[in-house]
PDB file of C-alpha atoms in Angstrom:
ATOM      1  CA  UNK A 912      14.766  15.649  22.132  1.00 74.00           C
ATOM      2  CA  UNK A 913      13.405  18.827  20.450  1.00 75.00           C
ATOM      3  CA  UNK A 914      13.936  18.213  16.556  1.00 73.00           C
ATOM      4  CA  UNK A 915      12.904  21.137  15.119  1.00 71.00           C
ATOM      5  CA  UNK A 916       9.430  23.697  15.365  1.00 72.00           C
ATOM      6  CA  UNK A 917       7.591  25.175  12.912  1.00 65.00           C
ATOM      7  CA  UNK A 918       4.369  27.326  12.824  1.00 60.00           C
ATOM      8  CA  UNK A 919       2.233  23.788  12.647  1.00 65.00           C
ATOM      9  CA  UNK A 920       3.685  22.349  15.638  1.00 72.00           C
ATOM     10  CA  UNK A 921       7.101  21.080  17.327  1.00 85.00           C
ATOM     11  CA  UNK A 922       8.501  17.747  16.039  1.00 88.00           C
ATOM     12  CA  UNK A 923      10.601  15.674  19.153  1.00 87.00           C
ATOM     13  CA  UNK A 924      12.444  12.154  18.901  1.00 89.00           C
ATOM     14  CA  UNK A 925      10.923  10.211  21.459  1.00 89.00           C
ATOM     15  CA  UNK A 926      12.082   6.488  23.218  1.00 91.00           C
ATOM     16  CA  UNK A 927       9.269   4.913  24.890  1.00 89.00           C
ATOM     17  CA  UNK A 928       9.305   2.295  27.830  1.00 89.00           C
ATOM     18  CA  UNK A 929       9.307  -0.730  25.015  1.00 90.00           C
ATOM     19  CA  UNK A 930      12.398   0.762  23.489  1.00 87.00           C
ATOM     20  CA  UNK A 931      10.645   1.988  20.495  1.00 88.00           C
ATOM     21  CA  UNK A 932      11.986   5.108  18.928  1.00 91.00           C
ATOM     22  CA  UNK A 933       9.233   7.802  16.838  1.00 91.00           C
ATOM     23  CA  UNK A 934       8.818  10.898  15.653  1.00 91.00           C
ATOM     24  CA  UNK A 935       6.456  12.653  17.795  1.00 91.00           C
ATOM     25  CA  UNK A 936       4.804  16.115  16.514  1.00 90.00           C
ATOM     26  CA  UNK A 937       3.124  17.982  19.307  1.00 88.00           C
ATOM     27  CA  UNK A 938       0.558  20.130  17.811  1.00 82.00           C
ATOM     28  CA  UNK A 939       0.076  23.960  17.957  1.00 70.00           C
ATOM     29  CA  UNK A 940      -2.796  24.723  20.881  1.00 62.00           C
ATOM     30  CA  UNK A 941      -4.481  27.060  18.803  1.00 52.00           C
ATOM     31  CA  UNK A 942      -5.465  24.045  17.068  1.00 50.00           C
ATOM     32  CA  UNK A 943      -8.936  23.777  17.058  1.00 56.00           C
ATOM     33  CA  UNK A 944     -11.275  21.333  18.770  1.00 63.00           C
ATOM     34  CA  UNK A 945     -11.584  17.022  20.014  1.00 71.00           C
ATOM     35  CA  UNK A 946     -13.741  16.719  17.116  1.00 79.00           C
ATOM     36  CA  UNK A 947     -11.594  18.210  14.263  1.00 80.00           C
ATOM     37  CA  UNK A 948      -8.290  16.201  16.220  1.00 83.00           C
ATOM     38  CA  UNK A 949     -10.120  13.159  15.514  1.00 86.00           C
ATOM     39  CA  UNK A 950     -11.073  13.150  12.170  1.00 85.00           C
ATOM     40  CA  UNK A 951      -7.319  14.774  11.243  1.00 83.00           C
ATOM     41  CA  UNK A 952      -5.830  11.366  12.748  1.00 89.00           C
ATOM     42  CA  UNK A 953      -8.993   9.365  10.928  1.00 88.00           C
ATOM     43  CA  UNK A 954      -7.856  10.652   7.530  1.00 86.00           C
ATOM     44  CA  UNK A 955      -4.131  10.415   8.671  1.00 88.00           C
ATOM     45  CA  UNK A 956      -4.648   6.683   9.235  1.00 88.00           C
ATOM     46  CA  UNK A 957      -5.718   6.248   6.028  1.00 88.00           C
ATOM     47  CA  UNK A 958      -2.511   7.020   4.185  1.00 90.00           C
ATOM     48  CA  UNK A 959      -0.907   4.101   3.363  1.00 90.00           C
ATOM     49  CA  UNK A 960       2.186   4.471   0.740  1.00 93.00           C
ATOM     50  CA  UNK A 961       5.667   3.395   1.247  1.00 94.00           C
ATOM     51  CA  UNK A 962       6.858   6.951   0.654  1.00 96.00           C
ATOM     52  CA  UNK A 963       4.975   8.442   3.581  1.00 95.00           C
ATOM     53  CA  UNK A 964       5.769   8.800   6.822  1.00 94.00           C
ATOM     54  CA  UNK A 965       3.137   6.398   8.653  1.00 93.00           C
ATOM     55  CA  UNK A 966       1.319   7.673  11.470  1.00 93.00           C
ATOM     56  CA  UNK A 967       1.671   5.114  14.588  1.00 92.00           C
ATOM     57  CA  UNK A 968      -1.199   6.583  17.061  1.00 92.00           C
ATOM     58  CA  UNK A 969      -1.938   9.631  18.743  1.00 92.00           C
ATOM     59  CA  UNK A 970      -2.296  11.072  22.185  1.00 88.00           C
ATOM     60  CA  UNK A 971      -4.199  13.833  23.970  1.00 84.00           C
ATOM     61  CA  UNK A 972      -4.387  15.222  27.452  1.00 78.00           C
ATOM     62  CA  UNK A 973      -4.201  18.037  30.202  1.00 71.00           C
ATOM     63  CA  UNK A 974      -0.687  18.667  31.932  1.00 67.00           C
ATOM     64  CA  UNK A 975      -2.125  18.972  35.337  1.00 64.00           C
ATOM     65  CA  UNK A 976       1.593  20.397  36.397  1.00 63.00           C
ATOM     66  CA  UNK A 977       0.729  23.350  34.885  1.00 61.00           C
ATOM     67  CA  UNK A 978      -2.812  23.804  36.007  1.00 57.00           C
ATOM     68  CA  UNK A 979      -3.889  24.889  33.069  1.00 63.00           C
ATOM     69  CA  UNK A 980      -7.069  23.377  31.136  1.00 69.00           C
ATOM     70  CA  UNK A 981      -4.822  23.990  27.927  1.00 75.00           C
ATOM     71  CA  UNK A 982      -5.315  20.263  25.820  1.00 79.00           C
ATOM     72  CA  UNK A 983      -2.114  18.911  24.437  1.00 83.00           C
ATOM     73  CA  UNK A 984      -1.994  17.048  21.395  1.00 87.00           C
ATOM     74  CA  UNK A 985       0.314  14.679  19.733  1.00 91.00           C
ATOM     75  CA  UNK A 986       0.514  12.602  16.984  1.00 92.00           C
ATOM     76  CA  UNK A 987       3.207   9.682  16.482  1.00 93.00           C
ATOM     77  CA  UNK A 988       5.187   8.572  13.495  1.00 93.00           C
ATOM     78  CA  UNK A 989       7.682   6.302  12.192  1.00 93.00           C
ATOM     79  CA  UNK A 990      11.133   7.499  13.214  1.00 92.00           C
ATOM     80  CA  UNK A 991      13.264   8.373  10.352  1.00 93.00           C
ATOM     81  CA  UNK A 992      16.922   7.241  10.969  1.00 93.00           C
ATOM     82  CA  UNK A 993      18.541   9.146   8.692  1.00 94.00           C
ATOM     83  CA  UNK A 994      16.608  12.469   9.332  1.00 92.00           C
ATOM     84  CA  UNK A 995      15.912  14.988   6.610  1.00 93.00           C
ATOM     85  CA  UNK A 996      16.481  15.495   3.156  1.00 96.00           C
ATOM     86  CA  UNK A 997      17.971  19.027   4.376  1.00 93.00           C
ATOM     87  CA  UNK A 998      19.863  18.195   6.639  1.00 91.00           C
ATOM     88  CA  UNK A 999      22.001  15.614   3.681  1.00 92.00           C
ATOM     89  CA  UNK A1000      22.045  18.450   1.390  1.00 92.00           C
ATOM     90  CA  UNK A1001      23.496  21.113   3.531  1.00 90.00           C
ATOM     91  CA  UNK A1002      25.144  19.908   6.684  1.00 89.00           C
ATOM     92  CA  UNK A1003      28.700  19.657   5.714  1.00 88.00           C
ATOM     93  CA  UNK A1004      29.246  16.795   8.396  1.00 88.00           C
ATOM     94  CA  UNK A1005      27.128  14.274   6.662  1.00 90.00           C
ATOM     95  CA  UNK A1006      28.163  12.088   3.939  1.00 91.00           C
ATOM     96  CA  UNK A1007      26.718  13.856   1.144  1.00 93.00           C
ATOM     97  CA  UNK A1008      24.286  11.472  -1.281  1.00 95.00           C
ATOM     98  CA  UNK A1009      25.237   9.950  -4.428  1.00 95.00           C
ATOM     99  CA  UNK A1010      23.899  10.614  -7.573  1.00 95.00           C
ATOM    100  CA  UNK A1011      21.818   7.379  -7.723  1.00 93.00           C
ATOM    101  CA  UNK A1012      20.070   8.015  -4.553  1.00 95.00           C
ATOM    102  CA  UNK A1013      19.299  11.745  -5.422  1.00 96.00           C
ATOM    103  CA  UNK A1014      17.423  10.054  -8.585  1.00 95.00           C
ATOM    104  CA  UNK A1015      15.805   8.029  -6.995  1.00 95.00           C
ATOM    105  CA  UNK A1016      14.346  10.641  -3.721  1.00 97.00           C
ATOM    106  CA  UNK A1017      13.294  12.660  -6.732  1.00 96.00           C
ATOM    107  CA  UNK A1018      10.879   9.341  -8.301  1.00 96.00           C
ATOM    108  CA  UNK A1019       9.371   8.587  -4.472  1.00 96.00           C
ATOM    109  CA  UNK A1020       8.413  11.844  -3.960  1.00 97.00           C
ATOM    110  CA  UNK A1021       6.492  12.064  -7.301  1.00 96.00           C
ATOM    111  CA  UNK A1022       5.026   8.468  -6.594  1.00 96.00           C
ATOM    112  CA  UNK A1023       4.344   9.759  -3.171  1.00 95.00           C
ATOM    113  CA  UNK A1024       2.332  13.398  -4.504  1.00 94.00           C
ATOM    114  CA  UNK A1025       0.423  11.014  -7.011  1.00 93.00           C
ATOM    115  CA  UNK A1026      -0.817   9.325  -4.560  1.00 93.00           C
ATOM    116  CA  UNK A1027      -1.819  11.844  -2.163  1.00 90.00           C
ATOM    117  CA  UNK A1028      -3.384  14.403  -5.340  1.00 87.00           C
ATOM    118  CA  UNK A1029      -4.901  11.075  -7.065  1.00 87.00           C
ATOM    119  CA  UNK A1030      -5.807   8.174  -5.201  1.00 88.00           C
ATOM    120  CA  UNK A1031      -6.639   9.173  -1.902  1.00 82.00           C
ATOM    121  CA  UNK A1032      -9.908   9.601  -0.580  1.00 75.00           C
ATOM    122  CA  UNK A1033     -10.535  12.633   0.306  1.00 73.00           C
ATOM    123  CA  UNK A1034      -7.555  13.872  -1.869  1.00 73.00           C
ATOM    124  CA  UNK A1035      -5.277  15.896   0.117  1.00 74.00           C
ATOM    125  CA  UNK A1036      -4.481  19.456  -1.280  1.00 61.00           C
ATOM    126  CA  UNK A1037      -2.607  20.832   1.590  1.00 72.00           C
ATOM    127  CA  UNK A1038       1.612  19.472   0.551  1.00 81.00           C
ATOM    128  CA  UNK A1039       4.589  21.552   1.135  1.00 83.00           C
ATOM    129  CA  UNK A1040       7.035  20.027  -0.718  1.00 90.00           C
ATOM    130  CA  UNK A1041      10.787  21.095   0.714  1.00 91.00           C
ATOM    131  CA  UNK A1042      13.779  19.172   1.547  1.00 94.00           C
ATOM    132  CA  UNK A1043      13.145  19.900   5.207  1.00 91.00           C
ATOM    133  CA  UNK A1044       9.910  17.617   5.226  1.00 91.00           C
ATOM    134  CA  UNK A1045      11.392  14.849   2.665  1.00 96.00           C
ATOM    135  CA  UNK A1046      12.300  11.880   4.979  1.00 96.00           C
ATOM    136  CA  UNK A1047      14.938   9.300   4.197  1.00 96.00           C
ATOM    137  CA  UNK A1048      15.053   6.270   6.366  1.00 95.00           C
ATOM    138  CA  UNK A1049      17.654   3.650   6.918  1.00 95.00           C
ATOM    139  CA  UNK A1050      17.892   2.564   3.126  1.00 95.00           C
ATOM    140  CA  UNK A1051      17.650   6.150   1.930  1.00 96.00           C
ATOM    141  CA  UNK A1052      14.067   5.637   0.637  1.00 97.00           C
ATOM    142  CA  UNK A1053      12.072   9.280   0.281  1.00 97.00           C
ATOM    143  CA  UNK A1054       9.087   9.613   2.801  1.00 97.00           C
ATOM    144  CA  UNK A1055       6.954  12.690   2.752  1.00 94.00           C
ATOM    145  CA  UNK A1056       6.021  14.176   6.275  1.00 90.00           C
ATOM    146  CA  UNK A1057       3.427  16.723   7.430  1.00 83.00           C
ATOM    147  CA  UNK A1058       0.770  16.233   5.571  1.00 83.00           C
ATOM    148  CA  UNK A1059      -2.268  18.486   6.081  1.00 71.00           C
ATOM    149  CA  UNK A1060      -5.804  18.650   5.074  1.00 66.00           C
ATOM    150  CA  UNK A1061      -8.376  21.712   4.563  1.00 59.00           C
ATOM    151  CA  UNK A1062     -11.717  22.234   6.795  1.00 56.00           C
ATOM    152  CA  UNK A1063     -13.063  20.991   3.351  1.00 55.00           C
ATOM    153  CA  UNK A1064     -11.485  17.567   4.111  1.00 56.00           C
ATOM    154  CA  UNK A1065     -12.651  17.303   7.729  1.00 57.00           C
ATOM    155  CA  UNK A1066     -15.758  18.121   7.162  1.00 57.00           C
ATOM    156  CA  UNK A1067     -16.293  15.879   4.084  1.00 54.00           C
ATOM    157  CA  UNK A1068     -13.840  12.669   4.809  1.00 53.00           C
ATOM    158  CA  UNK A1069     -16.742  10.475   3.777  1.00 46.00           C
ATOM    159  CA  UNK A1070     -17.425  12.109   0.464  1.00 51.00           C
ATOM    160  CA  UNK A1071     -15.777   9.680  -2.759  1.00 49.00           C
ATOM    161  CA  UNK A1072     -12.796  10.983  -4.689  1.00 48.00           C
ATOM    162  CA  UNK A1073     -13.728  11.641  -7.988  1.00 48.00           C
ATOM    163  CA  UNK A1074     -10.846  13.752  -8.986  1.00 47.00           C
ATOM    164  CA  UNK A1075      -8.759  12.718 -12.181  1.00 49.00           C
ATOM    165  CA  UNK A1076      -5.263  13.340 -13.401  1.00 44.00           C
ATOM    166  CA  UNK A1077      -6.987  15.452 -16.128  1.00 44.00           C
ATOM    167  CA  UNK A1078      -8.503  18.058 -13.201  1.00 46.00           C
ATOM    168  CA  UNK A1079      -5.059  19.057 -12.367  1.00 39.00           C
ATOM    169  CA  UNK A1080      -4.758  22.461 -13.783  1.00 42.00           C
ATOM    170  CA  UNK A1081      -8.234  23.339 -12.714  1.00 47.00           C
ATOM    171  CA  UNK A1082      -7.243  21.964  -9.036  1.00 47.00           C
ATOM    172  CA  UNK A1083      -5.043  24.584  -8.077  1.00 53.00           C
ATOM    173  CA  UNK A1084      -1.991  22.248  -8.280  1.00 79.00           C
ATOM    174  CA  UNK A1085       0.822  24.249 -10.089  1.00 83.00           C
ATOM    175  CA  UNK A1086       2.043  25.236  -7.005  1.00 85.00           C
ATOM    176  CA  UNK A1087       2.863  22.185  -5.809  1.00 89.00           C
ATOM    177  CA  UNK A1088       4.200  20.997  -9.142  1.00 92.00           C
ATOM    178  CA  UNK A1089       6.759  24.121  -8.998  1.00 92.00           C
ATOM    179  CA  UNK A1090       7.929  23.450  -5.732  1.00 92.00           C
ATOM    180  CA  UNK A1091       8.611  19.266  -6.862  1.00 95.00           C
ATOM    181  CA  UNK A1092      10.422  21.127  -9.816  1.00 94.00           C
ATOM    182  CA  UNK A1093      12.688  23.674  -6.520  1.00 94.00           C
ATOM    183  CA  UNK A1094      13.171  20.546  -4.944  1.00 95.00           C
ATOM    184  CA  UNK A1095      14.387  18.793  -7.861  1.00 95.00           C
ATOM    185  CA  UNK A1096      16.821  21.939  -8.874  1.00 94.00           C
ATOM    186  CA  UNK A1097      18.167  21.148  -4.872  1.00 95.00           C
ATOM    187  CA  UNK A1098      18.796  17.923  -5.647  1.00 96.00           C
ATOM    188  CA  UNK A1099      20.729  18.936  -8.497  1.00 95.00           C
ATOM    189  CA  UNK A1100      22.933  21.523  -6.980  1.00 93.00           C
ATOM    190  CA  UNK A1101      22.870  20.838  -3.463  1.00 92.00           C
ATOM    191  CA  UNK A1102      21.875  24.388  -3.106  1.00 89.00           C
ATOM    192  CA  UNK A1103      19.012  25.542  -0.728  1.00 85.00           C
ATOM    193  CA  UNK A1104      16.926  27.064  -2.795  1.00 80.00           C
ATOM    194  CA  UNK A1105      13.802  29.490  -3.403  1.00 72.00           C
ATOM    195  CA  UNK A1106      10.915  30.689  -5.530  1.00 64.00           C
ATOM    196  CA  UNK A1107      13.050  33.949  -7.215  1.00 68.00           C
ATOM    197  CA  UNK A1108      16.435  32.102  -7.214  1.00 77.00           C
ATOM    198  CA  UNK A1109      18.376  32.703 -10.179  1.00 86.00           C
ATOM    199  CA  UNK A1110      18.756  28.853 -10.607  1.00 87.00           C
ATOM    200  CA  UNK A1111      15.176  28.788 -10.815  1.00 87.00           C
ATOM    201  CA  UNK A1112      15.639  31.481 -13.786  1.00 87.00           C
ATOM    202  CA  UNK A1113      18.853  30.004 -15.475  1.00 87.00           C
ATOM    203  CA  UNK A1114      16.745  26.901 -15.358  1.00 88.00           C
ATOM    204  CA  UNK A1115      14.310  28.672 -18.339  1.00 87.00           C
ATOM    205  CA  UNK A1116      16.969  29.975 -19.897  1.00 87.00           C
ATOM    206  CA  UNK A1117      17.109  28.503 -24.043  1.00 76.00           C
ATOM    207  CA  UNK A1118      20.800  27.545 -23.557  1.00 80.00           C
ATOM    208  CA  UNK A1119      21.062  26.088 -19.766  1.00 81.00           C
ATOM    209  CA  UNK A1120      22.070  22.690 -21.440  1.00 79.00           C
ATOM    210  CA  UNK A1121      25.548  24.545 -22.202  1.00 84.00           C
ATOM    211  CA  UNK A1122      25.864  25.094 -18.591  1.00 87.00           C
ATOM    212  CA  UNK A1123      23.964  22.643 -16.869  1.00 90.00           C
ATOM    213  CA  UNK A1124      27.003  20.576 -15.241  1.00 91.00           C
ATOM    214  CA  UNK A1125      28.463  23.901 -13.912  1.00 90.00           C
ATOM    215  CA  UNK A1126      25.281  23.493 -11.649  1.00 91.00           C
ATOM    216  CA  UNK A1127      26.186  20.085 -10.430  1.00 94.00           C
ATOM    217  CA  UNK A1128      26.041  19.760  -6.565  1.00 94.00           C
ATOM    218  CA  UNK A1129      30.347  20.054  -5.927  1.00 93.00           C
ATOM    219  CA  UNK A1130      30.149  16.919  -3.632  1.00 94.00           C
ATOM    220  CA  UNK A1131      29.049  15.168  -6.430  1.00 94.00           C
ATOM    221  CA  UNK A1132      32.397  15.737  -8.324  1.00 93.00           C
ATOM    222  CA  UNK A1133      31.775  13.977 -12.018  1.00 93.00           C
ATOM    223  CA  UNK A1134      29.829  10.596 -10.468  1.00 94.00           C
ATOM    224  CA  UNK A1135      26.850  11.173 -12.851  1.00 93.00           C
ATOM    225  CA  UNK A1136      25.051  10.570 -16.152  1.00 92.00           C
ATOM    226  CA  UNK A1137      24.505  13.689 -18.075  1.00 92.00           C
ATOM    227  CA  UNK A1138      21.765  12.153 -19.280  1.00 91.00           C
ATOM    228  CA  UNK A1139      20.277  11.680 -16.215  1.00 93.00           C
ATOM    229  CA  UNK A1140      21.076  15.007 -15.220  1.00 93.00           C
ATOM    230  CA  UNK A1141      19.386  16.300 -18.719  1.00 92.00           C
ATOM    231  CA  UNK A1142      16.245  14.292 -17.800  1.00 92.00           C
ATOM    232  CA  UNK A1143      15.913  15.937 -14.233  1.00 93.00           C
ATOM    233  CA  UNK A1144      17.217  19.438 -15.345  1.00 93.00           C
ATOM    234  CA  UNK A1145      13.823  18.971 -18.129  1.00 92.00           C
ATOM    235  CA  UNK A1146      11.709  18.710 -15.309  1.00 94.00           C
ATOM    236  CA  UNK A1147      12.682  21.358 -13.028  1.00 93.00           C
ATOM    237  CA  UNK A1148      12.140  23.369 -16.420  1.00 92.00           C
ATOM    238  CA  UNK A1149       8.813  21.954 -17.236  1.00 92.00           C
ATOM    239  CA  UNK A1150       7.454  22.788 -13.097  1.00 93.00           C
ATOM    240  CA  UNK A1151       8.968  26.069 -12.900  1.00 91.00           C
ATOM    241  CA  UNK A1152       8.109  27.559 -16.078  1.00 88.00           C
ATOM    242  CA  UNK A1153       5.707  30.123 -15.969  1.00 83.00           C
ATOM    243  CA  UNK A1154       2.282  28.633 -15.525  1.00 78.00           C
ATOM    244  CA  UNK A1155       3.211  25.033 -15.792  1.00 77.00           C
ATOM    245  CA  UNK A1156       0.409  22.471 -16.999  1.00 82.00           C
ATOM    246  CA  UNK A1157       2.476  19.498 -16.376  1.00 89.00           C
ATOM    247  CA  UNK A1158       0.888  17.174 -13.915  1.00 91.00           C
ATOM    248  CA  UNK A1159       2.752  15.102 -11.164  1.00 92.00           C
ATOM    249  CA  UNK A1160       1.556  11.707 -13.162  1.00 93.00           C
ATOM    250  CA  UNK A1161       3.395  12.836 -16.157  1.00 94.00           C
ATOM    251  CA  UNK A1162       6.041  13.759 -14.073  1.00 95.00           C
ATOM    252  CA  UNK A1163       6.322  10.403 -12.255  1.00 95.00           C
ATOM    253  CA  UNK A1164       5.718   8.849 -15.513  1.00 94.00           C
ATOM    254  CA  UNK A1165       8.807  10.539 -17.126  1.00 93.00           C
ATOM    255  CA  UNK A1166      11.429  10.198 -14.655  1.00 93.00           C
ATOM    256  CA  UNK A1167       9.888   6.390 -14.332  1.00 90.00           C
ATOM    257  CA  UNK A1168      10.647   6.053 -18.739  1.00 88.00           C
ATOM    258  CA  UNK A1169      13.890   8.324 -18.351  1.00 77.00           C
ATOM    259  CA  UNK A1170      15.535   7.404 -15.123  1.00 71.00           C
ATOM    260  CA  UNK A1171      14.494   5.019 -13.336  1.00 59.00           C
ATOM    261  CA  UNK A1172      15.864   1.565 -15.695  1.00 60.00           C
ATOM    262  CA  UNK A1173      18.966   2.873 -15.258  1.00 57.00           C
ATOM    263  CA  UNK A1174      18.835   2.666 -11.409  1.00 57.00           C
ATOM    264  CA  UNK A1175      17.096  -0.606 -11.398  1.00 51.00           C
TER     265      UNK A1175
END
């Protein structure tokens, strides 16, 4: 069962013989070599965080069928029962989420980017951070999916991870800060949203406190805190402003000292 493609690859929902159920992504064949395969699923392996999607094995081979000597490659994850983050906000046939849980995607996604930017070794740069790739399983816990790494982390998986949360800025990593800050404003609103939305504008606007619960997500009706919704609304504010030098460990940090008691 196809589950959805994208220009990296085509993601199915497998059953196999032992009655195990996974997410199976079949990669592109313009991908490049065995070799460069190989180390991709070393490094995949090594991610170990509870809000990542864990990589279960791998497979390779020829479909003789076709007679074709074109190599077929797929790597296996943990199924995700309860699909995307996407498909929550914005199918009108699921239940939508309550406020607690949208709190508390938004903290394992920030635990999961500091530990992918941070602690990782090689630290992996290539993230897309969208609703469409945040995971929930069957408790609703946050797992990011499709991870990627640059030829620069192929070719150099051995080499130590000396990067610190102070070498954010010079890292490249605003971009990936703003689009934690989209995907917060989504959570927020229920709204699918991009980088020139005028949410993302009214957002940086000096009086969007005077308006901010006009933005609530409708399904939501009034089951939140506003000061929750303050909290998160500050975020989205600090990532999309204008070249942002916030860091995902303050980030985490914040929501952790703002939010997160209150959900405990």
């Amino acid at each position: 069962m196809i589950l959805e493609t994208s220009p990296r690859g085509i993601i199915y929902k497998a059953r196999f013989p032992d009655g195990q159920v996974a997410r199976v992504k079949q990669l592109r064949s313009t991908e490049r070599g065995t070799n460069t395969f190989y180390k991709k699923v070393q490094l995949l392996g090594r991610l170990h965080h509870r809000h990542l999607v864990k990589l279960q094995g791998f497979a390779e081979g020829v479909n003789r069928l076709l007679r074709s000597d074109i190599v077929f490659r797929f790597l296996v994850f943990d199924h995700m029962e309860n699909g995307s983050l996407k498909e929550y906000l914005h199918d009108p046939l699921r239940t939508p989420l309550n406020w607690r849980t949208r709190l508390q995607i938004a903290i394992d996604v920030a635990a999961a980017l500091e530990y992918l930017c941070y602690f990782c070794d090689p630290p992996v740069c290539h993230i897309s951070i969208s609703s469409s790739n945040v995971m929930l399983d069957a408790n609703y816990v946050a797992k990011l999916s499709d991870v990627g790494f640059s030829d620069s982390d192929l070719n150099h998986a051995t080499e130590p991870n000396t990067r610190s949360p102070t070498d954010h800025i010079d890292q490249g990593n605003r971009d990936l800060v703003f689009q934690f800050g989209v995907l917060v404003l989504e959570l927020i609103t229920g709204q699918s949203l991009g980088e020139e939305d005028e949410v993302v504008h009214w957002v940086q606007e000096s009086e969007f406190a005077c308006s901010m619960h006009k933005m609530v997500d409708a399904d939501l009706g009034d089951s939140y805190d506003s000061k929750e919704l303050k909290s998160l609304l500050i975020v989205a504010r600090l990532c999309t402003r204008m070249g942002n030098e916030i860091s995902i460990p303050q980030i985490l940090r914040y929501l952790q000292g703002k939010v997160e008691p209150s959900i405990l």
